[in-house]
GROMACS .gro file of C-alpha atoms in nm:
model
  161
    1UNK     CA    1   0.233   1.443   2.614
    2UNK     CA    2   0.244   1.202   2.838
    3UNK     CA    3   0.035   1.088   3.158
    4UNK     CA    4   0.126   0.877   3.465
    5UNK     CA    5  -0.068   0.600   3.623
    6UNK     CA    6  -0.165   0.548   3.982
    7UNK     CA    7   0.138   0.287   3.983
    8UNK     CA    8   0.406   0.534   3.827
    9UNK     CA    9   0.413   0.406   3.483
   10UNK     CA   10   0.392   0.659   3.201
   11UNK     CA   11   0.162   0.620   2.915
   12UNK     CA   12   0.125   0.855   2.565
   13UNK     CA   13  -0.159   1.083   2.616
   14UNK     CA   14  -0.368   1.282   2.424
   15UNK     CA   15  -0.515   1.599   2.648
   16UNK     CA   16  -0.851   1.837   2.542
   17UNK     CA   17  -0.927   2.096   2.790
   18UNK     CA   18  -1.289   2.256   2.746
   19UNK     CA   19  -1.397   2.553   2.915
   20UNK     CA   20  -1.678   2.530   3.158
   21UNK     CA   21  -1.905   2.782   3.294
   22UNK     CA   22  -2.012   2.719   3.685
   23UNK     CA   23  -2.204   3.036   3.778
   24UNK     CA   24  -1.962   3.302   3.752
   25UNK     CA   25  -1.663   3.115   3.731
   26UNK     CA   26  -1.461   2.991   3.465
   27UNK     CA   27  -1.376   2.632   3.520
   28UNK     CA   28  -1.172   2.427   3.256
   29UNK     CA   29  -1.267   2.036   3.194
   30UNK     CA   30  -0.991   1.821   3.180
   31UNK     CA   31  -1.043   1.506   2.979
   32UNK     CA   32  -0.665   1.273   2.901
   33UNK     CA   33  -0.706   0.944   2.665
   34UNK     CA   34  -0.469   0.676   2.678
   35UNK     CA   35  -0.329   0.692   2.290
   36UNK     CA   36  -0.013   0.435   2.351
   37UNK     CA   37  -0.110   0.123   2.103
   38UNK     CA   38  -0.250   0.495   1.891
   39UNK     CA   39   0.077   0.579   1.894
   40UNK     CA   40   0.230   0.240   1.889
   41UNK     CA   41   0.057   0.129   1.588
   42UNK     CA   42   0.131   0.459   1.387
   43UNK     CA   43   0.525   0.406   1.494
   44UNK     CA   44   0.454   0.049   1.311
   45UNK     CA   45   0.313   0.193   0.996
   46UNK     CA   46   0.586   0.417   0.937
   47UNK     CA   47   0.847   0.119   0.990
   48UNK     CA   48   0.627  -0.039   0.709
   49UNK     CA   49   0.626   0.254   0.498
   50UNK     CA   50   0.966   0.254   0.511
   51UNK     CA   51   1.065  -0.079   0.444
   52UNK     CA   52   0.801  -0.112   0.178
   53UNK     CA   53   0.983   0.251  -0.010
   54UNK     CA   54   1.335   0.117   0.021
   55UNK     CA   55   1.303  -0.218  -0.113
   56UNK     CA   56   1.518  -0.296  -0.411
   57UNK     CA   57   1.238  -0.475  -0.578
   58UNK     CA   58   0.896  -0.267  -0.740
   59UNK     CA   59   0.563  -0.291  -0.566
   60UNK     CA   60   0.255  -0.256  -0.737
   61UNK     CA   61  -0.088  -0.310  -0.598
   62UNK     CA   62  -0.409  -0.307  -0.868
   63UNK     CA   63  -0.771  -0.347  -0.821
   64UNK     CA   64  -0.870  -0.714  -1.078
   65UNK     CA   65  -1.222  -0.543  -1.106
   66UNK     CA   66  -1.065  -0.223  -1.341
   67UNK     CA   67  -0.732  -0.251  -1.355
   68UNK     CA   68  -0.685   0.073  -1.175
   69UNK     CA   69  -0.318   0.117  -1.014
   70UNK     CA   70  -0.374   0.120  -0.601
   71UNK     CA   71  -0.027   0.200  -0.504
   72UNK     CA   72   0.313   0.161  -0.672
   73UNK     CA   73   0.633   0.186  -0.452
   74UNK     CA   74   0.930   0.438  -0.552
   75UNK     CA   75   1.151   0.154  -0.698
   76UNK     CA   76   0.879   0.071  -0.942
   77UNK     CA   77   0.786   0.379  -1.040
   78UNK     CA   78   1.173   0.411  -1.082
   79UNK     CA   79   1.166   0.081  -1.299
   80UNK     CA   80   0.910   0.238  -1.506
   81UNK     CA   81   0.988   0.640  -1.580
   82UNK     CA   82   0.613   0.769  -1.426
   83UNK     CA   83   0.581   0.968  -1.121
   84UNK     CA   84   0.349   0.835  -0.877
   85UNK     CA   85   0.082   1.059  -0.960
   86UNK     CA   86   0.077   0.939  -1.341
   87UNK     CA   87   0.050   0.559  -1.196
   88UNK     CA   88  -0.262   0.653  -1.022
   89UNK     CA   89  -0.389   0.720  -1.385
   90UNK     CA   90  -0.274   0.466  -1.565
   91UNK     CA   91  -0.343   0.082  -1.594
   92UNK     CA   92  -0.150  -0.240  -1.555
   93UNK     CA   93  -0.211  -0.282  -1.886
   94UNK     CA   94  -0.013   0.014  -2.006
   95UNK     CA   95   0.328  -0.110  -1.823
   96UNK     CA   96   0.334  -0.470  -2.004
   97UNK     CA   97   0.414  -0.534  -2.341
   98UNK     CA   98   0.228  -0.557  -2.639
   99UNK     CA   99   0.308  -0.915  -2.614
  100UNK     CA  100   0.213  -0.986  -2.267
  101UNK     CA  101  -0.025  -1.274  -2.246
  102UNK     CA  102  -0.061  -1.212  -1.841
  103UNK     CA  103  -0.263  -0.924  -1.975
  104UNK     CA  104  -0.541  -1.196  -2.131
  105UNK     CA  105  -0.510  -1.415  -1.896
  106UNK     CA  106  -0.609  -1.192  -1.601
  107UNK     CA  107  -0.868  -0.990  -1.852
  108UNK     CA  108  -1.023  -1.355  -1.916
  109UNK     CA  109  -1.011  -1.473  -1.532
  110UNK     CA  110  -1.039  -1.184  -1.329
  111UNK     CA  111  -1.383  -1.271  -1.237
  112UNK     CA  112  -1.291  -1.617  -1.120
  113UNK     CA  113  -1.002  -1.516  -0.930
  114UNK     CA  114  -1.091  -1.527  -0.548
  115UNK     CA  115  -0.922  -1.346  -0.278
  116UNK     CA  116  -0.625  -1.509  -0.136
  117UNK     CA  117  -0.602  -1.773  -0.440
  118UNK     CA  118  -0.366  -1.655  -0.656
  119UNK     CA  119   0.007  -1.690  -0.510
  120UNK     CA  120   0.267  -1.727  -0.825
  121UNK     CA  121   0.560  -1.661  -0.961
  122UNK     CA  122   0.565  -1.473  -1.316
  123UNK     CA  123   0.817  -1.386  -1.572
  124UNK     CA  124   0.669  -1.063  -1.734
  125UNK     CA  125   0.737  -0.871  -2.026
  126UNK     CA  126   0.753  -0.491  -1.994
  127UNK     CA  127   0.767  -0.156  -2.084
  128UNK     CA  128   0.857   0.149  -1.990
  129UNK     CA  129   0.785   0.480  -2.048
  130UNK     CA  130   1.049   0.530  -2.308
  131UNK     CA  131   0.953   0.243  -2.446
  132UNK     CA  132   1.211   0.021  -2.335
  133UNK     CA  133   1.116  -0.329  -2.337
  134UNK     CA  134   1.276  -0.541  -2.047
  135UNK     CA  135   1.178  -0.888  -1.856
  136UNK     CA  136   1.094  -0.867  -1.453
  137UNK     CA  137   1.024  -1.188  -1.248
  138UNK     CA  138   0.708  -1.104  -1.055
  139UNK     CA  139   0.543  -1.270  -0.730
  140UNK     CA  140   0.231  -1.223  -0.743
  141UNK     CA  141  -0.076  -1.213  -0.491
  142UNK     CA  142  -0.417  -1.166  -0.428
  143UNK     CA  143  -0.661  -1.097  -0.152
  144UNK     CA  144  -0.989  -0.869   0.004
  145UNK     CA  145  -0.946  -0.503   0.028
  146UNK     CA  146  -1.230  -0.360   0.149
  147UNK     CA  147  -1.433  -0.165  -0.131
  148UNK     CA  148  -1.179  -0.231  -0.416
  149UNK     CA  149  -1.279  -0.573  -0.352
  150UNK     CA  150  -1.037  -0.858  -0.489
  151UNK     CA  151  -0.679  -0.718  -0.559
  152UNK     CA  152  -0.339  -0.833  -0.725
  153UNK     CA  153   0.005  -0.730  -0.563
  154UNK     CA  154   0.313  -0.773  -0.731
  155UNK     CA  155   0.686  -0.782  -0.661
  156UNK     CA  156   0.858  -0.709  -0.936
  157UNK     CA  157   1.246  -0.763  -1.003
  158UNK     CA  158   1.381  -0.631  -1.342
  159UNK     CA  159   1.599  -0.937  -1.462
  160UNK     CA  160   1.950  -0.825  -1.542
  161UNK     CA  161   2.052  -0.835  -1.995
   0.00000   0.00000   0.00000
């Protein structure tokens, strides 16, 4: 709904009406929140959403602590054969290659990796859930998210035969 201020401007508003008792008669209590940046800010999310689910490249975000998948976009899960409800089970580790040393290399410095440190540009070596073997180039970042603490984002685009 929206409201109008004293100077004729509308604004998005959220309205709760309460019912209130004064002796015998029914009254109702009228309380209206401005919800515009609310509103605004959800309108913003959904144009990331969106950009972030039609990219042509993959998008994977993983906690360093357990290697636990955080959020995969539909190209990469697309690139890889697993609906996103099996990447919430499975690791990084299962979508690399036998031969992937990025696998050591994290397992061997994930505890020295700090948030915002790690900003590079990878060639990877992957597989998919057939068992297709193919190369991506992936950009690759860390930082802070909240409880998950210190996590890796990646970019991935599958390099062409």
């Amino acid at each position: 709904i929206q409201g109008m201020r004293k100077d004729g401007r509308l604004f998005e508003a959220l309205v709760t009406l309460s019912p209130v008792m004064d002796r015998d008669v029914m009254l109702a209590m009228v309380v209206v929140r401005d919800v515009t940046d609310i509103v605004e800010k959800e309108a913003r999310l959904r144009l990331n959403a969106s950009i972030i689910d039609n990219m042509r490249e993959g998008v994977i975000l993983f906690a360093l602590k357990d290697y636990k998948v955080l959020f995969t976009n539909p190209r990469l899960r697309d690139l890889f054969g697993y609906t996103e409800a099996e990447m919430e089970v499975i690791g990084i580790k299962d979508l690399l290659a036998d031969d992937e040393p990025y696998v050591g290399y994290l397992r061997h410095n994930m505890n020295f990796i700090q948030p915002e440190t790690l900003n590079v540009e990878h060639s990877l070596h992957c597989v998919n859930r057939s068992g297709e073997l193919f190369h991506v180039t992936a950009h690759i970042y860390t930082f802070e998210y909240g409880t998950q603490g210190t996590v890796l984002i990646a970019v991935l685009q599958k390099l062409s035969k």
